[in-house]
mmCIF file of C-alpha atoms in Angstrom:
data_model
loop_
_atom_site.group_PDB
_atom_site.id
_atom_site.type_symbol
_atom_site.label_atom_id
_atom_site.label_comp_id
_atom_site.label_asym_id
_atom_site.label_seq_id
_atom_site.Cartn_x
_atom_site.Cartn_y
_atom_site.Cartn_z
ATOM 1 C CA ASP A 116 8.607 -2.718 -1.752
ATOM 2 C CA PHE A 117 5.098 -2.432 -0.399
ATOM 3 C CA ASN A 118 3.517 -5.350 1.419
ATOM 4 C CA PRO A 119 -0.057 -6.351 0.483
ATOM 5 C CA GLN A 120 -1.669 -4.222 3.189
ATOM 6 C CA GLU A 121 0.317 -1.169 2.102
ATOM 7 C CA MET A 122 -0.675 -1.724 -1.542
ATOM 8 C CA ALA A 123 -4.343 -2.108 -0.590
ATOM 9 C CA ASN A 124 -4.258 0.930 1.702
ATOM 10 C CA THR A 125 -2.617 3.089 -0.952
ATOM 11 C CA VAL A 126 -5.137 2.382 -3.713
ATOM 12 C CA TRP A 127 -7.982 2.566 -1.165
ATOM 13 C CA ALA A 128 -6.827 6.041 -0.099
ATOM 14 C CA PHE A 129 -6.567 7.305 -3.679
ATOM 15 C CA ALA A 130 -9.975 5.853 -4.603
ATOM 16 C CA THR A 131 -11.590 7.278 -1.472
ATOM 17 C CA ALA A 132 -10.119 10.692 -2.313
ATOM 18 C CA GLY A 133 -11.474 10.411 -5.855
ATOM 19 C CA VAL A 134 -8.034 10.387 -7.446
ATOM 20 C CA ALA A 135 -7.545 7.769 -10.150
ATOM 21 C CA ALA A 136 -3.759 8.011 -10.488
ATOM 22 C CA GLU A 137 -3.541 5.479 -13.311
ATOM 23 C CA THR A 138 0.250 5.136 -13.254
ATOM 24 C CA LEU A 139 0.161 4.328 -9.554
ATOM 25 C CA PHE A 140 -2.776 1.946 -9.947
ATOM 26 C CA ASP A 141 -1.039 0.192 -12.857
ATOM 27 C CA ALA A 142 2.151 -0.256 -10.824
ATOM 28 C CA ILE A 143 0.254 -1.642 -7.856
ATOM 29 C CA ALA A 144 -1.800 -3.944 -10.091
ATOM 30 C CA GLY A 145 1.374 -5.465 -11.529
ATOM 31 C CA ALA A 146 2.967 -5.895 -8.125
ATOM 32 C CA ALA A 147 -0.203 -7.287 -6.578
ATOM 33 C CA VAL A 148 -0.742 -9.953 -9.239
ATOM 34 C CA SER A 149 2.681 -11.421 -8.609
ATOM 35 C CA ARG A 150 2.043 -11.527 -4.832
ATOM 36 C CA ILE A 151 -1.679 -12.281 -4.730
ATOM 37 C CA GLY A 152 -1.084 -15.344 -2.543
ATOM 38 C CA ASP A 153 0.228 -13.040 0.194
ATOM 39 C CA PHE A 154 -2.981 -10.977 0.317
ATOM 40 C CA ASN A 155 -5.433 -11.691 3.111
ATOM 41 C CA PRO A 156 -9.181 -11.332 2.483
ATOM 42 C CA GLN A 157 -9.243 -7.723 3.667
ATOM 43 C CA ASP A 158 -6.348 -6.831 1.349
ATOM 44 C CA LEU A 159 -8.116 -8.528 -1.574
ATOM 45 C CA ALA A 160 -11.419 -6.805 -0.842
ATOM 46 C CA ASN A 161 -9.931 -3.359 -0.320
ATOM 47 C CA THR A 162 -7.786 -3.603 -3.436
ATOM 48 C CA VAL A 163 -10.538 -4.710 -5.792
ATOM 49 C CA TRP A 164 -12.960 -2.202 -4.252
ATOM 50 C CA ALA A 165 -10.462 0.612 -4.811
ATOM 51 C CA PHE A 166 -9.889 -0.252 -8.464
ATOM 52 C CA ALA A 167 -13.633 -0.480 -9.110
ATOM 53 C CA THR A 168 -14.355 2.739 -7.234
ATOM 54 C CA ALA A 169 -11.617 4.614 -9.091
ATOM 55 C CA GLY A 170 -12.800 3.183 -12.413
ATOM 56 C CA VAL A 171 -9.352 1.838 -13.233
ATOM 57 C CA ALA A 172 -9.465 -1.251 -15.433
ATOM 58 C CA ALA A 173 -7.139 -4.050 -14.343
ATOM 59 C CA GLU A 174 -8.382 -7.256 -15.931
ATOM 60 C CA THR A 175 -5.405 -9.376 -14.898
ATOM 61 C CA LEU A 176 -5.619 -8.164 -11.314
ATOM 62 C CA PHE A 177 -9.359 -8.784 -11.136
ATOM 63 C CA GLY A 178 -8.799 -12.307 -12.447
ATOM 64 C CA ALA A 179 -6.125 -12.974 -9.839
ATOM 65 C CA ILE A 180 -8.312 -11.601 -7.060
ATOM 66 C CA ALA A 181 -11.275 -13.676 -8.231
ATOM 67 C CA GLY A 182 -9.174 -16.830 -8.132
ATOM 68 C CA ALA A 183 -7.782 -16.030 -4.703
ATOM 69 C CA ALA A 184 -11.217 -15.163 -3.340
ATOM 70 C CA VAL A 185 -12.772 -18.387 -4.597
ATOM 71 C CA SER A 186 -10.025 -20.498 -3.063
ATOM 72 C CA ARG A 187 -10.391 -18.727 0.310
ATOM 73 C CA ILE A 188 -14.085 -17.884 0.340
ATOM 74 C CA GLY A 189 -14.529 -19.310 3.831
ATOM 75 C CA ASP A 190 -11.984 -16.845 5.223
ATOM 76 C CA PHE A 191 -13.914 -13.720 4.143
ATOM 77 C CA ASN A 192 -16.083 -11.918 6.659
ATOM 78 C CA PRO A 193 -19.414 -10.500 5.412
ATOM 79 C CA GLN A 194 -18.024 -6.988 4.798
ATOM 80 C CA GLU A 195 -15.039 -8.274 2.828
ATOM 81 C CA MET A 196 -17.294 -10.500 0.728
ATOM 82 C CA THR A 197 -19.765 -7.676 0.101
ATOM 83 C CA ASN A 198 -17.048 -5.266 -1.018
ATOM 84 C CA THR A 199 -15.483 -7.893 -3.264
ATOM 85 C CA VAL A 200 -18.743 -8.870 -4.922
ATOM 86 C CA TRP A 201 -19.701 -5.189 -5.342
ATOM 87 C CA ALA A 202 -16.424 -4.514 -7.143
ATOM 88 C CA PHE A 203 -17.187 -7.217 -9.685
ATOM 89 C CA ALA A 204 -20.770 -6.013 -10.286
#
């Protein structure tokens, strides 16, 4: 099982490489939703950025990340907040 940082790093790497491996993204989206409370702001930002960058739709994941971000908005640094807001644009 991947921890939140490993999930975020994996989708970030695929998105950065321009590879939208939908099966992988779908698996990580499902796993991430069930563990969203374990994600720190950087994990949340990197994950949502990666999905948006790769163009992979994950409505349930985006909803979970939005809820987590709102409840912890004061914990985000400016870069994490910028990347998160960009992903939702």
